[in-house]
Amino acid sequence: MYYLDGKSAFSMYHPVVNLIYIVFTLMITMITFNPYIIGTSWLVSALVWLVTNKENKFIFNIITGLPIIIFTVVIQPIFSNTGTTVLFYINDKAVTLEAYMYGIVMGVLFVTVIQWIGCCRAFIDSEKLYYLFGRIAPLLGLTFSMILRFIPLLRSRYREIHDAQMAMGRHSTSAKKLDQLRQYLKEISILISWSLENSIETSKSMESRGFGAKGRTTYHLYRLKKSEIGLIAILLIILCIALCIIVTGKVTVYYMPVILFPQNSIWTYVVCLLLFIIGLLPVWCELLAKYKLNKNFLRE
């Protein structure tokens, strides 16, 4: 798939555009329990993940999401038995169809939110987070950016430590389980010591460069273009339309005590269509960038 300097085309947009986009998709997904809207959101997030994620782990993502859905389906009837369609009884406690349906929707909703957060990592990095929240909440923005940086950093450091220990012959398949556990604990201890030492060096470096001092300014390369301002306006208008439809209850689905869908389903289709068009914005940007690249290549 097409990438610019190892990044997706949508990541080249201004951070405000990226933020409004992810807020749009998450809000539409999380404030309604309509299965059609949630299903559309899952499909769109899967397509965005497939196109924009450089480390494409789509199949792994699907496989890891199935246990979450199964868990919510199994555990939901234990806490809720207010449905009217009884399937069977467990210790004189009714297990209803409505509880199972609600569990499926909750599981898919949870998996969809995780997928959207995974997609967010493809076009919002630590630098953009600090730009967005650095002035409003400097410590919060710094914390978010450091978390996003340290998670992959800790993973790569652990691989270095593990490979070094393997090269020294300290990992053996014939070793006892207790000895293997001790070796893993030793590697984790090395990782923690390395990270703590690095955090002290980072704090001293930030202090020497005037972090937290009054009047200190920050430099960034982000400038809002006219096209991006128009895109932000379109996103906000469509978000307001979708929210008005959802808040007024036109797409509300009830699961207890009976499954009840809205009488007029046209509004559900409208929200699904808006989510499909706007949700695939990174895909449209990727295709447009690829078209421009091919066009310039043919001219040359």
Coordinates of N, CA, C and O in Angstrom, one line a residue, residues 73 76-78 80-89 93-103 255-257 259:
V73 N -20.7 -12.3 25.5 CA -21.9 -13.1 25.2 C -22.1 -14.1 26.3 O -23.3 -14.3 26.8
Q76 N -22.8 -11.9 29.9 CA -24.0 -11.0 29.9 C -25.2 -11.6 30.5 O -25.9 -11.0 31.4
P77 N -25.6 -12.8 30.1 CA -26.8 -13.4 30.7 C -26.8 -13.7 32.2 O -27.8 -13.8 32.8
I78 N -25.5 -13.8 32.7 CA -25.4 -14.0 34.2 C -25.9 -12.8 35.0 O -26.5 -12.9 36.0
S80 N -27.9 -10.3 33.6 CA -29.2 -9.7 33.2 C -30.1 -10.8 32.7 O -29.6 -11.6 31.8
N81 N -31.2 -10.9 33.2 CA -32.2 -11.9 32.8 C -33.6 -11.3 32.7 O -34.6 -12.0 33.0
T82 N -33.7 -10.1 32.2 CA -34.9 -9.4 32.2 C -35.7 -9.5 30.8 O -36.7 -8.9 30.6
G83 N -35.1 -10.3 29.9 CA -35.7 -10.5 28.7 C -37.0 -11.4 28.8 O -37.2 -12.1 29.8
T84 N -37.8 -11.4 27.7 CA -39.0 -12.2 27.7 C -38.9 -13.5 27.0 O -39.7 -14.4 27.2
T85 N -37.9 -13.6 26.1 CA -37.7 -14.8 25.3 C -36.7 -15.7 26.0 O -35.5 -15.6 25.9
V86 N -37.3 -16.7 26.8 CA -36.4 -17.6 27.6 C -35.9 -18.7 26.7 O -36.7 -19.4 26.1
L87 N -34.6 -18.9 26.7 CA -34.0 -20.0 26.0 C -33.9 -21.2 26.8 O -34.2 -22.3 26.4
F88 N -33.3 -21.1 28.0 CA -33.1 -22.2 28.9 C -32.9 -21.7 30.3 O -32.8 -20.4 30.5
Y89 N -32.8 -22.6 31.3 CA -32.6 -22.2 32.7 C -31.3 -22.8 33.2 O -30.9 -23.9 32.9
K93 N -32.4 -20.0 37.0 CA -32.3 -18.6 36.5 C -32.4 -18.6 35.0 O -31.7 -19.4 34.3
A94 N -33.3 -17.8 34.5 CA -33.7 -17.8 33.0 C -32.5 -17.1 32.2 O -32.0 -16.1 32.6
V95 N -32.2 -17.7 31.1 CA -31.2 -17.2 30.2 C -32.0 -16.8 28.9 O -32.7 -17.6 28.3
T96 N -32.1 -15.5 28.6 CA -33.0 -15.0 27.6 C -32.2 -14.6 26.3 O -31.0 -14.4 26.3
L97 N -32.9 -14.6 25.2 CA -32.4 -14.2 23.9 C -31.9 -12.8 23.9 O -30.9 -12.4 23.3
E98 N -32.7 -11.9 24.6 CA -32.4 -10.5 24.6 C -31.0 -10.2 25.3 O -30.3 -9.4 24.8
A99 N -30.7 -11.0 26.3 CA -29.4 -10.9 27.0 C -28.3 -11.3 26.1 O -27.2 -10.6 26.1
Y100 N -28.5 -12.3 25.3 CA -27.5 -12.8 24.4 C -27.2 -11.7 23.3 O -26.1 -11.4 22.9
M101 N -28.3 -11.2 22.7 CA -28.2 -10.2 21.7 C -27.5 -8.9 22.2 O -26.6 -8.3 21.5
Y102 N -27.8 -8.5 23.4 CA -27.2 -7.4 24.0 C -25.7 -7.6 24.2 O -24.8 -6.8 24.0
G103 N -25.3 -8.9 24.6 CA -23.9 -9.2 24.8 C -23.2 -9.2 23.5 O -22.0 -8.8 23.5
Y255 N -33.3 -3.4 23.9 CA -33.0 -4.8 24.0 C -33.8 -5.5 25.2 O -33.9 -6.7 25.3
M256 N -34.2 -4.6 26.2 CA -34.9 -5.1 27.4 C -36.2 -4.4 27.5 O -36.2 -3.1 27.4
P257 N -37.3 -5.0 27.8 CA -37.4 -6.5 28.0 C -37.6 -7.2 26.7 O -37.6 -8.4 26.6
I259 N -36.7 -7.0 22.2 CA -35.9 -6.3 21.2 C -36.8 -5.5 20.3 O -37.7 -6.0 19.7

